[in-house]
Structure formats: C-alpha cells, structure tokens
Coordinates of C-alpha atoms in Angstrom, one line a residue:
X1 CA 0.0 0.0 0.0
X2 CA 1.2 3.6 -1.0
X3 CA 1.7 6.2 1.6
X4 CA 1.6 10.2 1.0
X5 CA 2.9 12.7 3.1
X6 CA 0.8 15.5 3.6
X7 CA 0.7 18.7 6.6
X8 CA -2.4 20.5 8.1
X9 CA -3.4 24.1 7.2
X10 CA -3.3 25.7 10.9
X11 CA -0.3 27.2 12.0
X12 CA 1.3 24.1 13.6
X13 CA 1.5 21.9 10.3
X14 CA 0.9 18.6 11.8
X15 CA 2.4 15.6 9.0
X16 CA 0.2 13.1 8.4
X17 CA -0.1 10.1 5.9
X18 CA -2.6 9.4 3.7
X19 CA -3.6 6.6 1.3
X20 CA -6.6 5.7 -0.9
X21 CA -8.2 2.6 -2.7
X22 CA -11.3 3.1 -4.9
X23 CA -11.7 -0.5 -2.8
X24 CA -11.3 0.2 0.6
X25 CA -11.6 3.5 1.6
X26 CA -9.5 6.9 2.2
X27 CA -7.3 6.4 5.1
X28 CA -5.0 9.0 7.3
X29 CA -2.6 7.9 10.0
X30 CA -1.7 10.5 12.4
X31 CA 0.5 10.0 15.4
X32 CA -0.9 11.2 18.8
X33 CA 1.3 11.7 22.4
X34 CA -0.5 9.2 24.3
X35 CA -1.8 7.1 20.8
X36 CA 0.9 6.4 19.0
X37 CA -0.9 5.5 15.9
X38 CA -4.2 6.4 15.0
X39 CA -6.0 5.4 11.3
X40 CA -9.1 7.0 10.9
X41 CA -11.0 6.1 7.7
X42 CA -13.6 7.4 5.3
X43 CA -15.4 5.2 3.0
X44 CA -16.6 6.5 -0.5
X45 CA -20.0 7.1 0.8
X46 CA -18.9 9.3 4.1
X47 CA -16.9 11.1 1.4
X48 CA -20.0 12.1 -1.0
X49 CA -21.6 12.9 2.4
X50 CA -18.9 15.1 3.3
X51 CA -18.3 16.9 0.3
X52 CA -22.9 16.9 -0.5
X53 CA -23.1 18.4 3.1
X54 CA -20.0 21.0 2.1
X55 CA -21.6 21.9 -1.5
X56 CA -25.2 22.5 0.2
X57 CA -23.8 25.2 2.7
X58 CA -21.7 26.7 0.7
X59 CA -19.0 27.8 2.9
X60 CA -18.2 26.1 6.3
X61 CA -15.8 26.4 9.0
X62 CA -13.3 23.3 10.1
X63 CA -15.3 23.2 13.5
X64 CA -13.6 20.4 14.8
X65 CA -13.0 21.3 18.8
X66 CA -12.8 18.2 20.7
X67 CA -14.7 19.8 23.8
X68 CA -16.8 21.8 22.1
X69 CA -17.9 18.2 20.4
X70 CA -17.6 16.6 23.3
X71 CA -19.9 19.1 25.4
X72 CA -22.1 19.7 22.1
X73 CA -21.5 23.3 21.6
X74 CA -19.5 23.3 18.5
X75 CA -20.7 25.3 15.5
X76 CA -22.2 23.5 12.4
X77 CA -18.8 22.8 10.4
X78 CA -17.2 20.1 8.5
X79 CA -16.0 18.3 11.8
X80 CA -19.4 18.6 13.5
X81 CA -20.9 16.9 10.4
X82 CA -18.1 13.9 11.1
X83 CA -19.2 13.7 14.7
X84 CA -23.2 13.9 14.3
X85 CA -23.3 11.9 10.8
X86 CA -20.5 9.7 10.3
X87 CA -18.9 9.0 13.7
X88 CA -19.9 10.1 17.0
X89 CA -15.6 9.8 18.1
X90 CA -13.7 13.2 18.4
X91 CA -11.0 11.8 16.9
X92 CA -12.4 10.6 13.5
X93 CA -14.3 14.2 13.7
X94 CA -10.6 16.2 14.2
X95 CA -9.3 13.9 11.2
X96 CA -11.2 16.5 9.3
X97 CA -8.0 18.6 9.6
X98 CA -6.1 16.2 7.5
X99 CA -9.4 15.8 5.1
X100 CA -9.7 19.2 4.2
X101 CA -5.9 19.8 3.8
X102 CA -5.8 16.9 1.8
X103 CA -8.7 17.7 -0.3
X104 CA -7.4 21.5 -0.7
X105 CA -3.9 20.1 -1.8
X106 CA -6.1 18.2 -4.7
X107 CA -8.1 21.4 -5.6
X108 CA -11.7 19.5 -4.6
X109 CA -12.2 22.9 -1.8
X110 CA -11.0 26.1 -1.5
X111 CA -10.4 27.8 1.7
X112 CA -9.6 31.3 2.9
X113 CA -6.1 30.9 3.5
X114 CA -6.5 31.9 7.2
X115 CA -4.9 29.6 9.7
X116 CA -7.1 30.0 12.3
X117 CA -11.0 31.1 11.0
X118 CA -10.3 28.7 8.4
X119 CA -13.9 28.7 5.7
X120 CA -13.5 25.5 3.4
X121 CA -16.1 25.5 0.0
X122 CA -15.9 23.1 -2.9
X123 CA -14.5 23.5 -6.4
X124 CA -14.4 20.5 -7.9
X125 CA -17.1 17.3 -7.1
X126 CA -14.9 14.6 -9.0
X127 CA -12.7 14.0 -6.2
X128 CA -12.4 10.5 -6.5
X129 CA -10.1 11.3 -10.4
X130 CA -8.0 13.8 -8.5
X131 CA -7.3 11.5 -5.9
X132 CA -6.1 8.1 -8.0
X133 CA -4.6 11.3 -10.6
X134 CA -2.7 13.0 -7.9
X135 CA -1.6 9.1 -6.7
X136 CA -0.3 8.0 -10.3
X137 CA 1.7 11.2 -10.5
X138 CA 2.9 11.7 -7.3
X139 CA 5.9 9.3 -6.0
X140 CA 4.8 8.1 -2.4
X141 CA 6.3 8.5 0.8
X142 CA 6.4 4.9 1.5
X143 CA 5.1 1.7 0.2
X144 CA 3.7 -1.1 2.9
X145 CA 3.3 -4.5 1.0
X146 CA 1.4 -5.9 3.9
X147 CA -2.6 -5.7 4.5
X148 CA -2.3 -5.0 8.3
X149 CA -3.6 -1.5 8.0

C-alpha cells in the first residue's frame, strides 16, 4: 500500500499520511502523544456525504474542537458533520484537519487561507479522479506491501 505525506493548514502543520483505494476506503494515519498510531477512515460514501453536506452550505468552517464536540457546543462545520453523521468519536471528527488539507492540496475545496478562522467551499465534485490522478503522479512517501492497516 502507498503512503503520501501531507501537513495540516493551521499554523502548527501537523504531518500526516494518507492513502486511498477506490476499494477500501480513504485512510489518514496521524500519530498522537499518548496514541501512537491512529488510522481514521472514510469510505466512498462518508466522502459524498462530506463533500454533498460542504456543497449544500456553501461555505463552512473546520469546526472540529474536541470539547466543544464533546460538550455539544461546536458550530455546524465540516468536523461537526463527522461527529453527528458519520462518527460520533472526536477523533475521526478532528481527522477532518487532515481531510480538508488533503482535499485542498487536490483542488476539490478552496479555503480562505487563514490559519485560524479557516472557511473550506468546494470547487471541484470529482474527487475520486484527483485523488487516483494525484496518486499515479505523485511518487509516495512509502510503500507497505502488507494488508495489516
């Protein structure tokens, strides 16, 4: 399996890895203090979901705050669509950091360029071509022969 190296928007730039298979899913491994490896993954259909629930509101914010989840006081956003719609875990919902840098790296959103106030829209629905594109192009950061992940 191929693995690409990507970095967050906000100001601290967090790496992460990233993979995709038209017959799996989207996958992004992030490294936590106290987790030392975390996969969080995004099947075809959460993606549509995602991007549908982005291209009916136009314009969203990251919304992503793991208390404000946690407590439910977080703003309607692209992570607090994760958490209510797709997976009610504040971790799969702050793995919308690495989503929407990933997805702005591919030109599928735009966003404001702010690092903090960040507003995410979409330009492009064919996301599934830029990704496999972007993957046939790019070289990857590594390459795991085994199925474990």
């Amino acid at each position: 399996m191929n693995w690409y190296k990507l970095h967050t928007l906000g100001n601290k730039h967090k790496e992460f890895e990233w993979t995709y298979s038209s017959l799996d899913c989207l996958k992004i491994k992030r490294v936590f203090k106290n987790n030392p490896l975390v996969i969080t993954q995004f099947s075809d259909l959460e993606i549509e979901k995602i991007l549908n629930y982005i291209f009916i509101n136009k314009e969203l914010p990251l919304a992503n705050s793991v208390h404000k989840l946690s407590n439910g006081t977080e703003i309607d956003g692209i992570g607090s669509f994760i958490y209510n719609n797709i997976s009610r875990d504040t971790t799969d919902a702050q793995a919308s950091s690495q989503f929407v840098a990933l997805f702005t790296k591919l030109k599928i959103l735009g966003y404001n360029q702010k690092p903090i106030g960040m507003r995410f829209w979409l330009l492009n629905i064919d996301w599934k071509n830029k990704i496999l594109e972007y993957m046939a192009k790019q070289p990857p950061y590594k390459n795991e022969k085994s199925n474990t992940l």
